[in-house]
Amino acid sequence: MAKVTLIFKLPYYTQWGQSIIIAGSAPALGSWNVKQGLPLSPVHEGNALVWRGQVLVPAVFTCEYSYHVVDDHKNVLRWESGEKKKLVVPEGVKDGDVVEVRDWWQDASEALFLRSAFKNVIFSATDNAKRQLQPSSLNKSLDPEDIVVQFIISCPRLAAGSTVVVTGSNPAIGNWKEQNGLKLNYVGDSIWKAYCVLRKSEFPVKYKYCQVSEAGVFSLEFGPNREVDVDLSSPKPSRHILLSDGSLREAPWRGAGVAVPMFSIRSNEDLGVGEFPDLKLLVDWAVNSGFHLVQLLPINDTSVNKMWWDSYPYSSLSVFALHPLYLRVQALSDAIPADVKEEISKAKKELDKKDVDYEAALATKLRIAQKMFNLEKDKVLNSAPFKQFLSENEEWLKPYAAFCFLRDFFETSDHSQWGRFSQFSKEKLDKLVAADALHHDIIRFHYYVQYHLFTQLSEAAAYARKNKVILKGDLPIGVDRNSVDTWVYPTLFRMNTATGAPPDYFAKSGQNWGFPTYNWEEMSKDNYGWWRARLTQVIKNSSQRIG
């Protein structure tokens, strides 16, 4: 099997006693075990401290990897931000060739624009660019004086229709004439690549990357010239140099947004309180105002006491379920009966006040939703979209519906007062949500409401993405003591303690929020499964995770 030598070079300043290790997906890089990764050694190259290491790999080789700063005992002190780097050994390398990777440390400022909120929303044009394939760099035979140089640059902020070229002090890259520069190919994940073959005698080569707009306007990147050189004194110099150059150097990006509670986003269509479809109007306003982000206060169901106390958005009844308060009942069906339409019209007039009447608005929406459920339950609950929703969310949806039924039956959310139902079990849950249960329609009603809430929020989130506005969710620090989560997962919470805040200017005596604290030791046993599920749900509902 043909083998090649991979040489990694990383300019990076560390403190005394620290070193750098590469960990990656391949066994040669420790299979992500940092202690078994590839250790690098420091050398001085001019004014730079460069960490260097080499490893023998097959000629056909791909892997993911990242750099880690460690102490003398290989304990990780810090690591690169963002997604893992990807390495592909160029096609056509020969047995015994040397492939040199000239890398960069990816810090948080560069990784920021690779996050989903920027990548999939504000700068989605870049991620949707057409991928292009470049012919193998070695379709032509190389003589001993040839070196293949591959230019690799990340351009997450590229405008729609734009391309990238590299130009510099060599005819192969345009002799500093942007229009004659080497055109890079988009390969996905905001990465652009191209190669050229240079003679050893032509080094060093200075260069810069350049954006080319759809109209053909060239914009050279900021900062000093980049430079690539080769060590001709080496007994076996590199035949392939991969210039992993980080991100295109641009002026700092600036953006602004607005933070607002969902209940305050009022419109002519709402029933006394902001509703998920109203987000579309807020997105339009944000676009016209030059804003790129809308942050919402928590939108989870808080119906613990079934009164105005529940208007506090941080005391979650469920960290997964959405609040029925934000439901638009007019969107429940295309065939709303005339009497229900009249009821909605009357409610709009009665609830159209400056301040939200929490109890009246919620009661009205649930009453109308119940009427529509009675009319259309079989049609909706047998539809393919609902069945998919139930399949994807049943792990939290069924316990939530059962909890709401028991809360109303016992007239309290304090599940310690529910008799034999105080202790949750899968067997009890299955009986509570069974299709032959007398109260099954009550269970299904909660499914129905949540289905429409998620549908309406999903449509609003898609509208925001289409208009390049980030919809940012807020993750409350705790859950209510009398919640679905403390009922289903009692071991994950320390119910004899409470979360709060120390004294400050806002509250001189401090605050006691009453939320139980987390049992982190217990949560770690399943690798924080509850937290992972919770974060996944927030991501589904928005473009970004937390506030």
Coordinates of C-alpha atoms in Angstrom, one line a residue:
M1 CA 0.0 0.0 0.0
A2 CA 1.3 3.4 -1.0
K3 CA 2.2 5.7 2.0
V4 CA 2.7 9.4 2.2
T5 CA 4.2 11.6 5.0
L6 CA 1.8 14.2 6.4
I7 CA 3.5 17.2 7.9
F8 CA 1.4 19.6 10.0
K9 CA 2.5 23.2 10.7
L10 CA 0.6 25.5 13.0
P11 CA 1.7 29.0 14.0
Y12 CA 0.5 29.5 17.6
Y13 CA 1.9 31.0 20.7
T14 CA 1.6 29.0 23.9
Q15 CA 2.7 29.6 27.5
W16 CA 5.6 27.8 29.2
G17 CA 4.8 24.2 29.9
Q18 CA 2.1 24.0 27.3
S19 CA 2.2 22.0 24.1
I20 CA -0.2 21.1 21.2
I21 CA -1.7 17.8 20.2
I22 CA -3.7 17.0 17.1
A23 CA -6.6 14.6 17.7
G24 CA -8.7 13.3 14.8
S25 CA -11.0 10.7 13.5
A26 CA -8.2 8.5 12.1
P27 CA -6.2 6.0 14.3
A28 CA -3.0 7.8 13.3
L29 CA -4.5 10.9 15.1
G30 CA -5.7 9.0 18.2
S31 CA -9.3 8.4 17.1
W32 CA -10.3 11.6 19.0
N33 CA -8.4 10.5 22.1
V34 CA -6.2 13.5 22.8
K35 CA -3.8 11.6 24.9
Q36 CA -3.1 9.3 22.0
G37 CA -3.1 12.0 19.4
L38 CA -0.2 13.4 17.4
P39 CA 2.1 15.6 19.5
L40 CA 3.6 18.6 17.8
S41 CA 7.0 20.2 18.5
P42 CA 7.7 24.0 18.5
V43 CA 10.2 25.6 16.1
H44 CA 10.9 29.2 15.5
E45 CA 10.4 30.4 11.9
G46 CA 11.3 34.1 11.8
N47 CA 9.2 35.9 14.4
A48 CA 6.6 33.1 14.6
L49 CA 6.4 30.1 16.9
V50 CA 5.4 27.2 14.7
W51 CA 4.2 23.8 16.0
R52 CA 5.2 20.9 13.7
G53 CA 4.5 17.2 13.6
Q54 CA 4.4 14.4 11.0
V55 CA 2.7 11.0 10.6
L56 CA 2.7 8.3 7.9
V57 CA -0.7 7.7 6.4
P58 CA -2.1 5.8 3.3
A59 CA -1.9 7.7 0.0
V60 CA -5.8 7.6 0.0
F61 CA -6.6 9.3 3.2
T62 CA -9.3 11.6 4.7
C63 CA -10.1 12.5 8.2
E64 CA -11.5 15.2 10.6
Y65 CA -9.2 16.7 13.2
S66 CA -8.6 19.6 15.5
Y67 CA -5.8 21.1 17.6
H68 CA -5.7 21.0 21.4
V69 CA -3.5 22.9 23.9
V70 CA -2.4 20.6 26.7
D71 CA -0.3 20.7 29.9
D72 CA 2.6 18.4 30.8
H73 CA 0.2 15.6 31.6
K74 CA -1.7 16.0 28.3
N75 CA -4.7 17.5 30.1
V76 CA -6.6 19.7 27.6
L77 CA -6.5 23.4 28.5
R78 CA -8.3 24.7 25.4
W79 CA -9.2 23.6 21.9
E80 CA -10.3 25.1 18.6
S81 CA -13.8 26.6 18.3
G82 CA -16.4 25.6 15.7
E83 CA -16.6 22.6 13.4
K84 CA -13.8 20.1 13.0
K85 CA -11.3 20.6 10.2
K86 CA -11.4 18.2 7.3
L87 CA -8.3 16.9 5.6
V88 CA -8.2 15.2 2.2
V89 CA -4.9 14.0 0.8
P90 CA -4.8 15.1 -2.9
E91 CA -5.5 12.5 -5.5
G92 CA -2.6 11.1 -7.4
V93 CA 0.1 11.4 -4.7
K94 CA 2.9 8.9 -5.1
D95 CA 4.3 6.4 -2.6
G96 CA 6.8 8.3 -0.4
D97 CA 5.5 11.8 -1.2
V98 CA 5.5 14.5 1.4
V99 CA 2.2 16.4 1.9
E100 CA 2.5 19.5 4.0
V101 CA -0.6 21.1 5.8
R102 CA 0.0 24.7 6.7
D103 CA -2.8 25.4 9.1
W104 CA -4.3 28.0 11.4
W105 CA -5.9 28.0 14.8
Q106 CA -9.6 28.5 14.5
D107 CA -10.7 30.9 17.3
A108 CA -14.2 31.8 18.4
S109 CA -14.3 35.0 16.3
E110 CA -13.8 33.0 13.0
A111 CA -16.0 30.1 14.1
L112 CA -18.9 32.4 14.9
F113 CA -20.0 32.8 11.3
L114 CA -20.0 29.1 10.8
R115 CA -22.7 28.6 13.4
S116 CA -26.1 27.6 12.0
A117 CA -27.8 30.9 12.8
F118 CA -25.4 32.8 10.5
K119 CA -24.6 29.9 8.1
N120 CA -28.2 28.9 7.4
V121 CA -29.9 32.3 7.8
I122 CA -28.0 35.6 7.4
F123 CA -25.4 34.2 5.0
S124 CA -27.4 31.3 3.6
A125 CA -26.5 32.4 0.0
T126 CA -22.9 31.1 0.6
D127 CA -24.0 27.7 2.0
N128 CA -26.4 27.3 -1.0
A129 CA -23.8 28.1 -3.6
K130 CA -23.3 25.5 -6.3
R131 CA -20.6 23.0 -5.5
Q132 CA -18.0 22.6 -8.1
L133 CA -15.6 19.8 -8.8
Q134 CA -12.0 20.4 -9.7
P135 CA -10.1 17.9 -11.8
S136 CA -7.4 16.0 -10.0
S137 CA -4.3 18.1 -9.4
L138 CA -2.1 15.4 -10.9
N139 CA -3.6 14.6 -14.3
K140 CA -0.3 16.0 -15.6
S141 CA 3.0 14.4 -14.7
L142 CA 5.3 16.4 -12.4
D143 CA 9.0 16.8 -12.7
P144 CA 11.3 17.0 -9.6
E145 CA 11.1 20.8 -9.6
D146 CA 7.3 21.0 -9.4
I147 CA 5.3 21.6 -6.2
V148 CA 1.5 21.4 -6.1
V149 CA 0.0 24.2 -4.0
Q150 CA -3.6 24.0 -2.9
F151 CA -5.3 27.2 -1.7
I152 CA -8.1 26.7 0.9
I153 CA -10.1 29.5 2.3
S154 CA -13.4 29.8 4.3
C155 CA -15.8 32.5 3.1
P156 CA -18.9 32.3 5.2
R157 CA -20.0 35.9 4.5
L158 CA -19.9 35.8 0.7
A159 CA -22.8 37.5 -1.0
A160 CA -25.1 35.7 -3.3
G161 CA -23.6 35.1 -6.8
S162 CA -20.1 36.0 -5.7
T163 CA -17.0 33.9 -6.3
V164 CA -13.4 33.8 -5.0
V165 CA -10.0 34.1 -6.7
V166 CA -6.5 34.2 -5.4
T167 CA -4.0 36.5 -6.9
G168 CA -0.3 37.3 -6.2
S169 CA 3.3 37.5 -7.3
N170 CA 3.3 34.6 -9.8
P171 CA 1.8 34.2 -13.3
A172 CA -0.1 31.1 -12.2
I173 CA -2.2 33.4 -9.9
G174 CA -2.4 36.5 -12.0
N175 CA 0.7 38.6 -11.2
W176 CA -1.5 40.7 -8.8
K177 CA -4.1 41.3 -11.6
E178 CA -7.3 40.2 -10.0
Q179 CA -9.0 39.6 -13.3
N180 CA -6.3 37.0 -14.1
G181 CA -6.3 35.4 -10.7
L182 CA -6.8 31.7 -10.0
K183 CA -10.5 31.0 -9.6
L184 CA -11.4 28.9 -6.6
N185 CA -14.1 26.2 -6.6
Y186 CA -16.8 26.0 -3.9
V187 CA -16.7 22.6 -2.2
G188 CA -19.3 23.1 0.6
D189 CA -19.4 24.3 4.2
S190 CA -18.2 27.8 3.1
I191 CA -14.9 26.3 1.8
W192 CA -13.3 27.3 -1.5
K193 CA -10.4 25.5 -3.0
A194 CA -8.1 25.6 -6.0
Y195 CA -4.6 24.3 -6.9
C196 CA -1.7 25.3 -9.1
V197 CA 1.7 23.9 -9.9
L198 CA 4.7 26.1 -9.1
R199 CA 8.4 25.6 -9.7
K200 CA 10.7 25.4 -6.7
S201 CA 12.6 28.4 -8.1
E202 CA 9.5 30.5 -8.0
F203 CA 9.2 30.6 -4.2
P204 CA 8.5 32.5 -2.1
V205 CA 5.1 33.6 -3.4
K206 CA 3.0 36.4 -2.0
Y207 CA -0.7 36.3 -2.5
K208 CA -4.2 37.5 -1.3
Y209 CA -7.7 36.3 -1.8
C210 CA -10.3 38.4 -3.6
Q211 CA -14.1 38.4 -3.7
V212 CA -15.7 38.8 -7.1
S213 CA -19.3 40.0 -7.0
E214 CA -22.0 38.8 -9.4
A215 CA -21.5 42.1 -11.3
G216 CA -17.8 41.4 -11.7
V217 CA -16.5 43.8 -9.0
F218 CA -13.2 42.7 -7.4
S219 CA -12.7 43.3 -3.6
L220 CA -9.2 42.3 -2.3
E221 CA -9.1 41.1 1.2
F222 CA -7.9 43.2 4.1
G223 CA -4.5 42.9 5.8
P224 CA -0.9 42.2 4.8
N225 CA 0.0 39.9 1.9
R226 CA 0.0 36.2 2.7
E227 CA 3.2 34.2 1.8
V228 CA 4.1 30.7 1.0
D229 CA 7.7 29.5 0.9
V230 CA 9.5 26.1 0.8
D231 CA 12.5 24.8 2.6
L232 CA 14.8 23.8 -0.2
S233 CA 17.5 22.6 2.2
S234 CA 15.3 19.7 3.3
P235 CA 16.5 16.3 2.1
K236 CA 13.0 15.6 0.9
P237 CA 10.9 18.8 0.4
S238 CA 7.2 18.7 0.2
R239 CA 5.6 17.9 -3.2
H240 CA 2.2 19.0 -2.1
I241 CA 1.4 22.1 0.1
L242 CA -2.1 22.5 1.5
L243 CA -2.6 26.2 2.5
S244 CA -5.4 26.0 5.0
D245 CA -5.6 29.8 5.3
G246 CA -8.6 30.2 7.7
S247 CA -11.2 32.9 6.8
L248 CA -11.2 35.6 4.2
R249 CA -10.1 38.8 5.9
E250 CA -13.0 41.3 5.8
A251 CA -14.2 44.4 7.7
P252 CA -15.9 43.4 11.0
W253 CA -19.5 42.5 10.5
R254 CA -22.1 44.4 12.5
G255 CA -25.7 43.4 13.2
A256 CA -28.5 44.5 15.4
G257 CA -31.7 42.9 16.7
V258 CA -34.6 43.2 19.0
A259 CA -35.6 41.3 22.1
V260 CA -39.3 41.1 22.9
P261 CA -41.8 38.8 24.7
M262 CA -44.1 36.9 22.5
F263 CA -47.2 38.2 24.2
S264 CA -46.2 41.8 23.2
I265 CA -46.2 41.1 19.5
R266 CA -49.7 42.4 18.8
S267 CA -51.6 42.7 15.5
N268 CA -55.1 43.3 14.2
E269 CA -55.6 39.5 14.0
D270 CA -54.7 38.4 17.5
L271 CA -57.1 37.7 20.4
G272 CA -55.7 40.0 23.0
V273 CA -52.1 38.7 23.0
G274 CA -49.3 38.1 20.5
E275 CA -49.5 34.9 18.5
F276 CA -47.0 32.9 16.5
P277 CA -48.2 34.1 13.1
D278 CA -47.6 37.7 14.3
L279 CA -43.9 36.9 14.1
K280 CA -44.1 37.3 10.3
L281 CA -45.1 41.0 10.8
L282 CA -42.2 41.5 13.2
V283 CA -39.8 39.9 10.7
D284 CA -41.0 42.4 8.0
W285 CA -40.5 45.2 10.4
A286 CA -37.0 43.9 11.3
V287 CA -36.0 43.7 7.6
N288 CA -37.3 47.2 6.9
S289 CA -35.4 48.5 10.0
G290 CA -32.1 46.8 9.1
F291 CA -32.3 44.3 11.9
H292 CA -31.0 40.7 11.6
L293 CA -32.2 39.1 14.8
V294 CA -35.4 38.7 16.8
Q295 CA -35.0 37.2 20.3
L296 CA -38.1 36.0 22.1
L297 CA -38.6 35.4 25.8
P298 CA -39.4 31.8 26.7
I299 CA -42.5 30.5 24.8
N300 CA -43.0 27.2 26.7
D301 CA -46.2 26.3 28.5
T302 CA -46.3 27.7 32.0
S303 CA -49.9 26.6 32.9
V304 CA -49.0 25.5 36.4
N305 CA -51.6 27.4 38.4
K306 CA -54.1 28.0 35.6
M307 CA -54.3 31.7 36.5
W308 CA -52.5 35.0 35.8
W309 CA -49.5 33.9 37.9
D310 CA -48.6 31.7 34.9
S311 CA -47.9 34.8 32.8
Y312 CA -44.3 34.7 34.1
P313 CA -42.6 33.0 31.1
Y314 CA -39.7 31.5 33.0
S315 CA -41.6 29.0 35.2
S316 CA -42.0 26.1 32.7
L317 CA -44.7 23.5 33.1
S318 CA -42.8 21.7 30.3
V319 CA -39.5 22.5 28.7
F320 CA -40.8 21.0 25.5
A321 CA -44.5 22.0 25.1
L322 CA -45.4 25.4 23.6
H323 CA -47.8 27.8 25.4
P324 CA -51.4 27.6 24.1
L325 CA -51.6 31.3 24.7
Y326 CA -49.8 31.9 21.5
L327 CA -52.2 29.9 19.3
R328 CA -54.0 31.6 16.5
V329 CA -57.4 29.9 16.5
Q330 CA -58.4 31.4 13.1
A331 CA -55.6 29.2 11.6
L332 CA -56.9 25.9 13.0
S333 CA -59.0 25.2 9.9
D334 CA -60.0 26.5 6.5
A335 CA -63.6 25.5 7.3
I336 CA -64.4 27.3 10.6
P337 CA -68.2 27.4 11.1
A338 CA -70.0 30.7 11.0
D339 CA -70.9 30.6 14.7
V340 CA -67.3 30.0 15.7
K341 CA -66.2 32.9 13.4
E342 CA -68.7 35.1 15.1
E343 CA -67.3 34.0 18.5
I344 CA -63.8 34.8 17.4
S345 CA -64.9 38.2 16.1
K346 CA -66.6 39.1 19.4
A347 CA -63.6 37.9 21.4
K348 CA -61.2 40.1 19.3
K349 CA -63.2 43.1 20.3
E350 CA -63.5 42.2 23.9
L351 CA -59.8 41.3 24.3
D352 CA -58.4 44.2 22.3
K353 CA -56.9 46.1 25.2
K354 CA -53.6 47.8 26.0
D355 CA -52.8 45.2 28.6
V356 CA -53.1 41.4 28.2
D357 CA -55.9 39.8 30.0
Y358 CA -54.0 36.5 30.5
E359 CA -56.8 34.4 31.9
A360 CA -59.5 35.6 29.5
A361 CA -57.3 35.3 26.4
L362 CA -56.1 31.7 27.3
A363 CA -59.6 30.6 28.3
T364 CA -61.1 31.9 25.0
K365 CA -58.5 30.2 22.9
L366 CA -58.8 26.9 24.6
R367 CA -62.6 27.1 24.3
I368 CA -62.5 27.8 20.6
A369 CA -59.8 25.2 20.0
Q370 CA -62.0 22.6 21.8
K371 CA -64.9 23.4 19.5
M372 CA -62.7 23.0 16.4
F373 CA -61.2 19.8 17.8
N374 CA -64.6 18.3 18.3
L375 CA -65.4 19.1 14.7
E376 CA -62.2 18.1 13.0
K377 CA -60.4 15.7 15.3
D378 CA -60.6 12.6 13.1
K379 CA -59.5 14.6 10.0
V380 CA -56.5 16.2 11.7
L381 CA -55.4 13.3 13.9
N382 CA -55.4 10.9 11.0
S383 CA -53.5 13.2 8.7
A384 CA -50.0 12.4 7.6
P385 CA -48.5 15.6 9.0
F386 CA -50.0 15.0 12.4
K387 CA -48.8 11.4 12.5
Q388 CA -45.3 12.5 11.7
F389 CA -45.5 15.2 14.5
L390 CA -46.7 12.6 17.0
S391 CA -44.0 10.1 16.0
E392 CA -41.2 12.7 16.3
N393 CA -42.4 14.2 19.6
E394 CA -44.2 11.4 21.5
E395 CA -41.5 11.0 24.1
W396 CA -42.4 14.4 25.6
L397 CA -45.9 14.9 24.2
K398 CA -47.6 11.9 25.8
P399 CA -46.3 12.7 29.3
Y400 CA -47.3 16.3 28.8
A401 CA -50.8 15.4 27.8
A402 CA -51.1 12.9 30.7
F403 CA -49.9 15.6 33.1
C404 CA -52.4 18.2 31.9
F405 CA -55.2 15.6 32.3
L406 CA -54.1 14.7 35.8
R407 CA -53.6 18.4 36.7
D408 CA -57.2 19.2 35.7
F409 CA -58.6 16.0 37.3
F410 CA -56.9 16.6 40.7
E411 CA -57.2 20.4 40.3
T412 CA -53.5 20.9 41.2
S413 CA -50.2 20.6 39.4
D414 CA -48.6 19.4 42.6
H415 CA -48.1 15.8 41.5
S416 CA -47.2 14.7 45.1
Q417 CA -51.0 15.0 45.7
W418 CA -52.0 12.7 42.8
G419 CA -52.2 9.5 44.9
R420 CA -51.0 6.5 42.9
F421 CA -50.1 8.7 40.0
S422 CA -47.6 10.7 42.1
Q423 CA -44.9 8.3 41.0
F424 CA -44.4 8.3 37.3
S425 CA -43.9 5.1 35.4
K426 CA -44.0 4.0 31.8
E427 CA -46.8 1.5 32.6
K428 CA -49.0 4.2 34.1
L429 CA -48.3 6.5 31.2
D430 CA -49.3 3.9 28.7
K431 CA -52.6 3.4 30.5
L432 CA -53.3 7.1 30.7
V433 CA -52.8 7.7 27.0
A434 CA -54.4 4.4 25.8
A435 CA -56.8 4.7 23.0
D436 CA -59.5 2.8 25.0
A437 CA -59.3 5.2 28.0
L438 CA -62.6 7.0 28.7
H439 CA -60.7 10.3 28.7
H440 CA -58.7 9.6 25.5
D441 CA -60.2 12.7 23.7
I442 CA -58.9 14.9 26.5
I443 CA -55.4 13.5 25.8
R444 CA -55.8 13.9 22.1
F445 CA -57.0 17.5 22.5
H446 CA -53.6 18.4 24.0
Y447 CA -51.9 16.6 21.1
Y448 CA -54.1 18.7 18.7
V449 CA -53.2 22.0 20.3
Q450 CA -49.5 21.3 20.4
Y451 CA -49.6 20.2 16.8
H452 CA -51.1 23.4 15.7
L453 CA -48.8 25.5 17.9
F454 CA -45.7 23.8 16.4
T455 CA -47.1 24.2 12.9
Q456 CA -47.7 27.9 13.3
L457 CA -44.3 28.5 14.9
S458 CA -42.5 26.4 12.2
E459 CA -44.2 28.5 9.5
A460 CA -43.1 31.7 11.3
A461 CA -39.5 30.4 11.7
A462 CA -39.3 29.4 8.0
Y463 CA -40.5 32.9 7.1
A464 CA -37.8 34.5 9.2
R465 CA -35.1 32.3 7.6
K466 CA -36.4 33.1 4.2
N467 CA -35.9 36.8 5.0
K468 CA -32.5 36.3 6.6
V469 CA -33.6 37.1 10.1
I470 CA -32.4 35.0 13.0
L471 CA -35.2 33.8 15.3
K472 CA -33.4 33.4 18.7
G473 CA -34.9 31.4 21.5
D474 CA -34.5 31.9 25.3
L475 CA -33.7 29.0 27.5
P476 CA -35.0 29.4 31.1
I477 CA -32.5 28.4 33.8
G478 CA -35.0 26.2 35.6
V479 CA -38.3 24.4 35.6
D480 CA -41.3 24.8 37.9
R481 CA -41.3 22.5 40.9
N482 CA -44.7 21.2 39.8
S483 CA -43.9 20.4 36.2
V484 CA -44.0 17.6 33.8
D485 CA -40.2 17.3 33.9
T486 CA -40.0 16.9 37.7
W487 CA -42.8 14.3 37.5
V488 CA -41.2 12.2 34.8
Y489 CA -37.6 12.7 35.8
P490 CA -37.6 13.2 39.6
T491 CA -34.0 12.0 40.0
L492 CA -32.7 14.8 37.8
F493 CA -33.7 17.5 40.2
R494 CA -32.9 18.3 43.8
M495 CA -36.4 19.1 45.1
N496 CA -35.2 20.1 48.6
T497 CA -33.2 23.1 47.2
A498 CA -34.2 26.2 45.2
T499 CA -32.5 28.4 42.5
G500 CA -32.2 32.1 42.9
A501 CA -29.9 35.1 42.6
P502 CA -27.7 36.9 45.2
P503 CA -28.4 40.5 46.3
D504 CA -27.8 43.1 43.6
Y505 CA -29.0 46.5 42.6
F506 CA -32.2 45.1 41.2
A507 CA -33.1 43.1 44.3
K508 CA -31.2 44.2 47.5
S509 CA -32.4 41.1 49.4
G510 CA -31.7 38.7 46.5
Q511 CA -34.2 36.5 44.8
N512 CA -35.6 33.0 45.4
W513 CA -37.1 31.8 42.2
G514 CA -38.3 28.5 43.7
F515 CA -37.0 26.3 40.9
P516 CA -35.4 23.0 42.0
T517 CA -31.7 22.8 41.3
Y518 CA -30.3 20.2 38.9
N519 CA -28.8 16.9 40.0
W520 CA -25.8 17.0 37.6
E521 CA -24.3 13.8 38.8
E522 CA -27.5 11.9 37.9
M523 CA -27.8 13.8 34.6
S524 CA -24.3 12.7 33.6
K525 CA -25.2 9.0 33.8
D526 CA -26.9 9.1 30.4
N527 CA -24.6 11.8 29.0
Y528 CA -27.1 14.6 29.8
G529 CA -29.9 13.1 27.7
W530 CA -32.6 15.4 29.1
W531 CA -30.5 18.5 28.3
R532 CA -29.7 17.2 24.8
A533 CA -33.4 16.6 24.1
R534 CA -34.2 20.0 25.5
L535 CA -31.7 21.9 23.4
T536 CA -32.7 19.9 20.3
Q537 CA -36.3 21.0 20.8
V538 CA -35.2 24.7 21.1
I539 CA -33.2 24.4 17.9
K540 CA -36.2 23.0 16.1
N541 CA -38.2 26.1 17.2
S542 CA -35.7 28.7 16.2
S543 CA -32.5 29.6 14.3
Q544 CA -30.3 29.7 17.5
R545 CA -30.3 28.1 20.8
I546 CA -30.4 30.4 23.8
G547 CA -30.5 33.9 24.9

